[in-house]
Short mmCIF file of C-alpha atoms in Angstrom, two decimals:
data_model
loop_
_atom_site.label_atom_id
_atom_site.label_comp_id
_atom_site.label_asym_id
_atom_site.label_seq_id
_atom_site.Cartn_x
_atom_site.Cartn_y
_atom_site.Cartn_z
CA UNK A 1 119.76 128.15 124.72
CA UNK A 2 123.20 128.54 125.97
CA UNK A 3 124.96 125.14 126.64
CA UNK A 4 125.91 123.81 129.82
CA UNK A 5 129.22 124.93 131.34
CA UNK A 6 131.49 122.42 132.66
CA UNK A 7 134.31 123.18 135.50
CA UNK A 8 138.18 122.92 135.12
CA UNK A 9 140.79 121.12 136.98
CA UNK A 10 142.28 123.45 140.00
CA UNK A 11 145.09 125.43 138.25
CA UNK A 12 148.62 126.05 139.07
CA UNK A 13 149.55 129.27 137.78
CA UNK A 14 147.64 132.70 137.43
CA UNK A 15 147.70 132.32 133.71
CA UNK A 16 145.62 129.17 133.92
CA UNK A 17 143.92 130.56 136.95
CA UNK A 18 142.54 133.54 134.40
CA UNK A 19 141.87 131.10 131.67
CA UNK A 20 137.79 130.63 130.98
CA UNK A 21 136.57 127.25 131.57
CA UNK A 22 135.73 125.72 128.30
CA UNK A 23 132.16 125.41 127.12
CA UNK A 24 130.53 122.33 126.09
CA UNK A 25 127.46 122.74 124.17
CA UNK A 26 125.17 119.58 124.91
CA UNK A 27 122.29 120.99 122.86
CA UNK A 28 122.61 119.57 119.82
CA UNK A 29 123.54 116.36 121.02
CA UNK A 30 120.29 116.26 123.03
CA UNK A 31 118.75 117.24 119.66
CA UNK A 32 120.45 114.69 117.40
CA UNK A 33 119.28 111.78 120.10
CA UNK A 34 115.62 112.95 119.93
CA UNK A 35 115.70 113.09 116.20
CA UNK A 36 116.91 109.61 115.96
CA UNK A 37 114.48 108.10 118.20
CA UNK A 38 111.69 110.14 116.39
CA UNK A 39 113.42 108.78 113.16
CA UNK A 40 112.93 105.21 114.55
CA UNK A 41 109.57 105.70 115.43
CA UNK A 42 108.53 106.80 112.01
CA UNK A 43 110.93 103.58 110.96
CA UNK A 44 108.63 101.59 113.11
CA UNK A 45 105.72 102.63 111.12
CA UNK A 46 107.51 101.41 108.04
CA UNK A 47 108.31 98.05 109.35
CA UNK A 48 104.58 97.89 109.95
CA UNK A 49 103.61 98.80 106.29
CA UNK A 50 106.57 96.90 105.04
CA UNK A 51 105.47 93.53 106.49
CA UNK A 52 101.99 93.62 105.45
CA UNK A 53 102.55 95.00 101.87
CA UNK A 54 105.11 92.25 101.05
CA UNK A 55 103.93 89.36 103.17
CA UNK A 56 101.01 88.26 100.68
CA UNK A 57 103.41 87.63 98.28
CA UNK A 58 105.60 85.28 100.12
CA UNK A 59 102.28 83.61 101.34
CA UNK A 60 100.43 83.54 97.85
CA UNK A 61 99.99 79.98 97.43
CA UNK A 62 98.62 79.35 101.05
CA UNK A 63 96.29 82.44 100.70
CA UNK A 64 95.04 81.19 96.94
CA UNK A 65 94.43 77.80 98.81
CA UNK A 66 93.14 79.49 102.14
CA UNK A 67 90.19 81.49 100.05
CA UNK A 68 89.88 78.76 97.44
CA UNK A 69 91.28 80.31 94.45
CA UNK A 70 94.12 79.74 91.92
CA UNK A 71 97.28 81.88 92.26
CA UNK A 72 96.97 84.23 89.53
CA UNK A 73 93.49 84.96 90.83
CA UNK A 74 95.21 85.41 94.08
CA UNK A 75 97.57 87.85 92.72
CA UNK A 76 94.66 90.42 92.67
CA UNK A 77 94.80 90.60 96.39
CA UNK A 78 98.11 92.23 96.18
CA UNK A 79 96.65 94.50 93.60
CA UNK A 80 93.75 95.12 95.95
CA UNK A 81 96.49 96.63 98.69
CA UNK A 82 98.10 98.65 96.03
CA UNK A 83 94.82 100.25 94.82
CA UNK A 84 94.18 101.04 98.44
CA UNK A 85 97.58 102.99 98.40
CA UNK A 86 96.56 104.73 95.31
CA UNK A 87 93.56 105.99 96.61
CA UNK A 88 94.22 106.58 99.98
CA UNK A 89 97.35 108.54 99.55
CA UNK A 90 96.26 111.57 97.59
CA UNK A 91 92.98 111.58 99.72
CA UNK A 92 94.25 111.52 103.08
CA UNK A 93 97.35 113.64 102.40
CA UNK A 94 95.01 116.47 100.92
CA UNK A 95 92.29 116.17 103.71
CA UNK A 96 94.85 116.14 106.51
CA UNK A 97 96.84 119.23 105.33
CA UNK A 98 95.35 121.16 107.94
CA UNK A 99 95.80 118.52 110.53
CA UNK A 100 99.15 118.73 113.13
CA UNK A 101 101.22 116.19 111.46
CA UNK A 102 102.00 114.06 114.59
CA UNK A 103 98.20 113.53 115.19
CA UNK A 104 97.97 112.49 111.15
CA UNK A 105 100.42 109.98 111.66
CA UNK A 106 98.82 108.84 114.72
CA UNK A 107 95.64 108.11 113.13
CA UNK A 108 97.42 106.58 109.98
CA UNK A 109 98.95 103.80 112.21
CA UNK A 110 95.82 103.31 114.12
CA UNK A 111 93.79 102.90 110.72
CA UNK A 112 96.52 100.18 109.77
CA UNK A 113 96.18 98.10 112.76
CA UNK A 114 92.35 97.91 112.59
CA UNK A 115 92.63 97.04 108.55
CA UNK A 116 94.96 94.15 109.32
CA UNK A 117 92.79 92.82 112.33
CA UNK A 118 90.17 92.58 109.53
CA UNK A 119 92.38 90.89 107.04
CA UNK A 120 92.88 88.22 109.75
CA UNK A 121 89.39 87.88 110.21
CA UNK A 122 88.49 87.72 106.82
CA UNK A 123 87.07 84.00 105.71
CA UNK A 124 86.51 84.39 102.32
CA UNK A 125 88.22 85.94 98.97
CA UNK A 126 85.72 88.92 98.52
CA UNK A 127 86.26 89.96 102.28
CA UNK A 128 89.94 89.61 102.07
CA UNK A 129 90.17 91.88 99.07
CA UNK A 130 88.14 94.35 100.91
CA UNK A 131 90.20 94.18 103.93
CA UNK A 132 93.30 94.29 101.93
CA UNK A 133 92.15 97.53 100.38
CA UNK A 134 91.61 99.15 103.41
CA UNK A 135 95.05 98.24 104.50
CA UNK A 136 96.70 100.02 101.68
CA UNK A 137 94.60 103.19 102.52
CA UNK A 138 97.23 104.46 104.97
CA UNK A 139 100.04 103.35 103.49
CA UNK A 140 100.86 106.43 101.20
CA UNK A 141 99.96 109.22 103.28
CA UNK A 142 101.94 107.53 106.09
CA UNK A 143 105.15 107.78 104.13
CA UNK A 144 104.25 110.95 102.26
CA UNK A 145 103.81 112.85 105.83
CA UNK A 146 106.42 110.97 107.48
CA UNK A 147 108.98 111.98 105.19
CA UNK A 148 108.31 115.59 105.48
CA UNK A 149 108.27 115.02 109.11
CA UNK A 150 111.78 113.04 108.73
CA UNK A 151 113.03 115.92 106.61
CA UNK A 152 112.16 118.29 108.97
CA UNK A 153 114.19 116.93 111.76
CA UNK A 154 117.71 117.52 110.06
CA UNK A 155 119.58 120.01 108.17
CA UNK A 156 118.86 120.71 104.61
CA UNK A 157 121.83 118.71 103.22
CA UNK A 158 120.68 115.38 105.10
CA UNK A 159 117.23 115.59 103.85
CA UNK A 160 117.63 112.45 101.68
CA UNK A 161 119.61 110.46 104.54
CA UNK A 162 116.68 111.09 106.90
CA UNK A 163 114.03 109.94 104.10
CA UNK A 164 115.92 106.82 103.78
CA UNK A 165 116.47 106.29 107.35
CA UNK A 166 112.55 106.31 107.60
CA UNK A 167 112.18 103.99 104.60
CA UNK A 168 115.00 101.74 106.39
CA UNK A 169 111.88 100.67 108.34
CA UNK A 170 110.23 99.32 104.88
CA UNK A 171 113.70 97.52 104.18
CA UNK A 172 114.33 96.08 107.24
CA UNK A 173 110.62 94.33 107.12
CA UNK A 174 111.90 92.51 104.22
CA UNK A 175 114.79 91.09 106.32
CA UNK A 176 112.85 90.37 109.66
CA UNK A 177 109.18 90.90 109.41
CA UNK A 178 108.22 89.18 105.99
CA UNK A 179 110.45 86.15 106.63
CA UNK A 180 109.14 85.54 110.31
CA UNK A 181 105.85 85.97 109.22
CA UNK A 182 105.85 84.08 106.44
CA UNK A 183 107.16 81.05 108.45
CA UNK A 184 104.45 82.25 110.83
CA UNK A 185 102.00 81.87 108.22
CA UNK A 186 103.12 78.71 106.63
CA UNK A 187 103.15 76.95 109.97
CA UNK A 188 99.82 78.34 111.61
CA UNK A 189 97.84 79.79 109.02
CA UNK A 190 97.78 82.61 106.59
CA UNK A 191 95.89 84.89 108.83
CA UNK A 192 98.40 85.22 111.77
CA UNK A 193 100.72 87.55 109.84
CA UNK A 194 98.04 90.07 109.41
CA UNK A 195 97.31 89.85 113.35
CA UNK A 196 100.98 90.06 113.90
CA UNK A 197 100.98 93.42 111.58
CA UNK A 198 98.04 94.65 113.64
CA UNK A 199 100.18 94.57 117.16
CA UNK A 200 103.23 96.09 115.50
CA UNK A 201 101.21 99.07 114.32
CA UNK A 202 99.55 99.51 117.89
CA UNK A 203 103.27 99.65 119.45
CA UNK A 204 104.08 101.92 116.70
CA UNK A 205 101.12 104.07 117.55
CA UNK A 206 102.84 104.43 121.35
CA UNK A 207 106.45 105.06 119.77
CA UNK A 208 105.10 107.88 117.67
CA UNK A 209 103.23 109.38 120.60
CA UNK A 210 106.30 109.33 122.67
CA UNK A 211 109.06 110.28 120.57
CA UNK A 212 107.80 112.45 117.44
CA UNK A 213 107.81 116.00 118.15
CA UNK A 214 104.72 118.13 117.57
CA UNK A 215 104.52 118.96 113.90
CA UNK A 216 102.05 121.78 113.31
CA UNK A 217 100.63 122.32 109.62
CA UNK A 218 102.17 124.51 107.61
CA UNK A 219 99.77 127.81 108.21
CA UNK A 220 100.59 128.74 104.87
CA UNK A 221 99.22 125.73 103.14
CA UNK A 222 95.93 124.74 102.50
CA UNK A 223 94.05 121.91 100.46
CA UNK A 224 94.39 124.40 97.33
CA UNK A 225 98.24 124.94 97.75
CA UNK A 226 98.70 121.23 98.04
CA UNK A 227 96.69 120.66 94.85
CA UNK A 228 98.88 123.25 93.22
CA UNK A 229 101.59 120.39 92.78
CA UNK A 230 99.42 118.81 89.83
CA UNK A 231 99.91 122.06 87.96
CA UNK A 232 103.45 121.19 87.67
CA UNK A 233 104.92 119.18 84.61
CA UNK A 234 107.78 117.81 86.98
CA UNK A 235 105.47 116.34 89.08
CA UNK A 236 103.90 114.22 86.70
CA UNK A 237 107.00 113.04 85.23
CA UNK A 238 108.28 112.08 88.76
CA UNK A 239 105.10 110.08 89.18
CA UNK A 240 105.28 108.83 85.73
CA UNK A 241 109.17 107.35 86.58
CA UNK A 242 107.56 105.50 89.76
CA UNK A 243 104.99 104.20 87.89
CA UNK A 244 106.41 102.82 84.98
CA UNK A 245 109.73 102.18 85.94
CA UNK A 246 108.64 100.13 89.17
CA UNK A 247 106.08 98.20 87.23
CA UNK A 248 108.69 95.81 86.00
CA UNK A 249 109.98 95.01 89.33
CA UNK A 250 106.75 94.30 90.90
CA UNK A 251 105.71 92.24 87.59
CA UNK A 252 108.97 90.10 88.92
CA UNK A 253 108.73 90.31 92.84
CA UNK A 254 104.88 89.72 92.82
CA UNK A 255 105.17 86.16 91.97
CA UNK A 256 108.97 85.50 93.61
CA UNK A 257 107.77 82.30 95.80
CA UNK A 258 106.97 80.41 92.64
CA UNK A 259 109.41 81.55 90.56
CA UNK A 260 112.17 80.74 92.85
CA UNK A 261 110.60 77.32 93.64
CA UNK A 262 109.05 76.17 89.99
CA UNK A 263 112.05 77.86 88.05
CA UNK A 264 114.84 77.96 90.22
CA UNK A 265 114.14 74.40 92.18
CA UNK A 266 114.24 76.13 95.76
CA UNK A 267 112.29 74.19 98.26
CA UNK A 268 109.30 76.06 99.91
CA UNK A 269 110.81 76.10 103.04
CA UNK A 270 113.53 78.16 101.61
CA UNK A 271 111.30 81.00 100.68
CA UNK A 272 111.64 82.97 103.91
CA UNK A 273 115.27 83.08 103.74
CA UNK A 274 115.08 84.25 100.19
CA UNK A 275 112.87 86.96 101.18
CA UNK A 276 115.25 87.95 103.92
CA UNK A 277 117.85 88.11 101.22
CA UNK A 278 115.59 90.17 99.38
CA UNK A 279 115.32 92.41 102.52
CA UNK A 280 119.13 92.72 102.96
CA UNK A 281 119.31 94.15 99.61
CA UNK A 282 116.52 96.69 100.11
CA UNK A 283 118.28 97.64 103.40
CA UNK A 284 121.69 98.17 101.43
CA UNK A 285 120.15 100.19 98.74
CA UNK A 286 118.31 102.55 101.32
CA UNK A 287 121.54 103.13 102.66
CA UNK A 288 123.29 103.88 99.63
CA UNK A 289 120.87 106.49 98.71
CA UNK A 290 122.51 109.41 100.22
CA UNK A 291 125.80 108.71 98.62
CA UNK A 292 124.37 108.07 95.06
CA UNK A 293 122.36 111.20 95.26
CA UNK A 294 125.52 113.40 95.56
CA UNK A 295 125.61 113.08 91.72
CA UNK A 296 122.17 114.51 91.56
CA UNK A 297 118.79 113.30 92.18
CA UNK A 298 117.73 113.15 88.68
CA UNK A 299 121.11 111.53 87.55
CA UNK A 300 120.89 109.25 90.16
CA UNK A 301 117.28 108.03 89.38
CA UNK A 302 118.42 107.42 85.73
CA UNK A 303 121.43 105.49 86.71
CA UNK A 304 119.33 103.01 88.84
CA UNK A 305 116.77 102.65 86.42
CA UNK A 306 119.43 101.61 83.57
CA UNK A 307 120.65 98.89 86.25
CA UNK A 308 117.13 97.87 87.00
CA UNK A 309 116.23 97.44 83.44
CA UNK A 310 119.47 94.97 83.19
CA UNK A 311 118.69 93.04 85.85
CA UNK A 312 115.36 92.30 84.83
CA UNK A 313 116.13 91.09 81.67
CA UNK A 314 119.01 88.74 83.20
CA UNK A 315 116.63 87.61 86.07
CA UNK A 316 114.82 84.55 84.54
CA UNK A 317 117.93 83.20 82.83
CA UNK A 318 120.04 83.62 86.18
CA UNK A 319 117.31 81.85 88.13
CA UNK A 320 117.54 78.91 85.88
CA UNK A 321 121.33 78.75 85.28
CA UNK A 322 122.10 78.33 88.94
CA UNK A 323 120.76 78.60 92.52
CA UNK A 324 123.86 80.75 93.64
CA UNK A 325 123.16 83.22 90.70
CA UNK A 326 119.44 83.03 91.47
CA UNK A 327 120.17 84.09 94.91
CA UNK A 328 122.57 87.06 93.66
CA UNK A 329 119.97 88.50 91.52
CA UNK A 330 117.08 88.34 94.05
CA UNK A 331 119.45 90.28 96.38
CA UNK A 332 119.82 93.18 93.54
CA UNK A 333 116.27 93.22 92.86
CA UNK A 334 115.90 94.47 96.51
CA UNK A 335 119.02 96.77 96.44
CA UNK A 336 118.73 98.72 92.96
CA UNK A 337 114.89 99.97 93.50
CA UNK A 338 115.75 100.77 97.12
CA UNK A 339 118.38 103.14 95.87
CA UNK A 340 115.87 104.94 93.72
CA UNK A 341 112.97 105.32 95.75
CA UNK A 342 114.62 108.02 98.57
CA UNK A 343 115.90 110.11 95.60
CA UNK A 344 112.53 109.84 93.96
CA UNK A 345 110.73 110.96 96.88
CA UNK A 346 113.04 114.05 97.75
CA UNK A 347 112.67 115.20 94.02
CA UNK A 348 109.17 115.13 94.38
CA UNK A 349 108.94 117.26 97.44
CA UNK A 350 111.60 119.49 95.45
CA UNK A 351 109.62 120.04 92.35
CA UNK A 352 106.24 120.42 94.09
CA UNK A 353 106.85 123.35 95.75
CA UNK A 354 103.68 124.17 98.08
CA UNK A 355 102.19 121.02 97.44
CA UNK A 356 104.88 118.82 99.21
CA UNK A 357 102.58 116.84 101.21
CA UNK A 358 100.22 115.74 98.24
CA UNK A 359 103.57 114.93 96.12
CA UNK A 360 105.47 112.86 98.38
CA UNK A 361 102.13 110.88 99.16
CA UNK A 362 101.44 110.52 95.46
CA UNK A 363 104.95 109.02 95.18
CA UNK A 364 103.79 105.94 97.17
CA UNK A 365 100.38 105.93 95.16
CA UNK A 366 102.15 105.60 91.98
CA UNK A 367 104.63 103.02 93.24
CA UNK A 368 101.59 101.01 94.52
CA UNK A 369 99.77 101.69 91.03
CA UNK A 370 103.38 100.22 89.73
CA UNK A 371 102.69 97.09 92.36
CA UNK A 372 99.19 96.74 90.89
CA UNK A 373 100.26 96.86 87.09
CA UNK A 374 103.27 94.65 87.83
CA UNK A 375 101.17 92.01 89.67
CA UNK A 376 98.44 92.35 86.68
CA UNK A 377 100.81 92.10 84.05
CA UNK A 378 102.44 89.11 85.44
CA UNK A 379 99.09 87.23 86.01
CA UNK A 380 98.44 87.98 82.25
CA UNK A 381 101.84 86.46 81.19
CA UNK A 382 101.30 83.26 83.66
CA UNK A 383 97.72 83.05 82.44
CA UNK A 384 98.79 82.85 78.45
CA UNK A 385 100.95 79.97 79.74
CA UNK A 386 104.23 81.61 78.94
CA UNK A 387 106.07 80.44 82.54
CA UNK A 388 107.78 82.25 85.18
CA UNK A 389 110.41 83.76 83.23
CA UNK A 390 108.53 85.82 81.30
CA UNK A 391 107.07 88.46 84.02
CA UNK A 392 110.61 89.47 84.56
CA UNK A 393 111.37 90.14 80.88
CA UNK A 394 108.21 92.31 80.44
CA UNK A 395 109.52 93.96 83.74
CA UNK A 396 112.81 95.10 82.04
CA UNK A 397 110.65 96.69 79.29
CA UNK A 398 108.62 98.90 81.76
CA UNK A 399 112.08 99.55 83.15
CA UNK A 400 113.43 101.08 80.01
CA UNK A 401 110.04 102.98 79.55
CA UNK A 402 110.82 104.45 82.95
CA UNK A 403 114.28 105.49 81.82
CA UNK A 404 112.91 107.14 78.87
CA UNK A 405 110.49 109.16 81.04
CA UNK A 406 113.18 110.24 83.48
CA UNK A 407 115.48 111.43 80.36
CA UNK A 408 112.31 113.45 79.10
CA UNK A 409 112.19 115.08 82.63
CA UNK A 410 115.72 116.00 82.34
CA UNK A 411 115.55 117.40 78.85
CA UNK A 412 112.67 119.42 80.35
CA UNK A 413 114.52 120.59 83.49
CA UNK A 414 117.40 121.79 80.91
CA UNK A 415 115.06 123.73 78.98
CA UNK A 416 113.32 125.62 81.78
CA UNK A 417 116.87 126.36 83.10
CA UNK A 418 118.24 128.20 80.12
#
């Protein structure tokens, strides 16, 4: 569509009078503004999901007391959410492959609202486990489909940036959503944060309905074409990087609240501020993902994993050394994995070819397998009486294994490109 023509000032010479009026094409500006609003709407969903995913970790002692279990057992509530993501992501992404993407996003956010409402009403450990499992079901499919929608809103060279902007909702949740809802839970009861997330999810439904453009399903893709991604070795290697490499981070972060209070000597009242600092690190990491990806997606992933491994090996001693150093490593614990996630998401979309929606959703399945794996390993270490400085040490080993998988992927890529 041609741009709007703007008039010029009165002229004083024939030459100026004969000159054509300058044109200003406003359509790209309009498209850019609409794309920004759509990305913000998608990020709002990430904010709701990030808040509900991480708030349980900050309230683990309160939740354990509320449902009458010990803290290691309450750690399985974190794993229940992760299990919901693992199951829901591939199932919903595949079944929804023929559904318009905007409609699918609306249904996923509605389901998140209902499941968090059930979490707030759960009165026993068993019911809370079920409600948290259901809360996790929409997670992976939302980020998988949302990543494809976000990438479609911008030119090809800005895809990693658009995906990272959508994921910024997840990181901002850790600056604002998780600390505020943690304080809410500490003050009024652990059920209230889940009720707050249900309200945020309903607001997100309205934002997506208003600002995200209609996104028809790809007519050339079907359930079979989505499943074709599973035939590609590079897809499985990328999923392995997420599962193993991130398991170490979650082994550490799942128990961040008692680690900082028991190991670092912080007061319980400071936990929301510590979680906010972690969120600041996540946001900074998401912003850095685009620039880091310029060295190459796989190379950037390997650099991030190396840094994560070094951090996790140093985490326990740093927390014990001083509170100032403890805050530094908490910030880095948020930053380094957040640099890696958008790059891993974009790589999966690249290597999946016709199975992009399933692969993008599976990325979040694997990250939550990592969540469940990390929380489980952490519970084993703590149950063995090794102390809160040990989960991060085991986590460092997992990060090194993830780096090995990334190196395997790079070697395979070099061989197939010859």
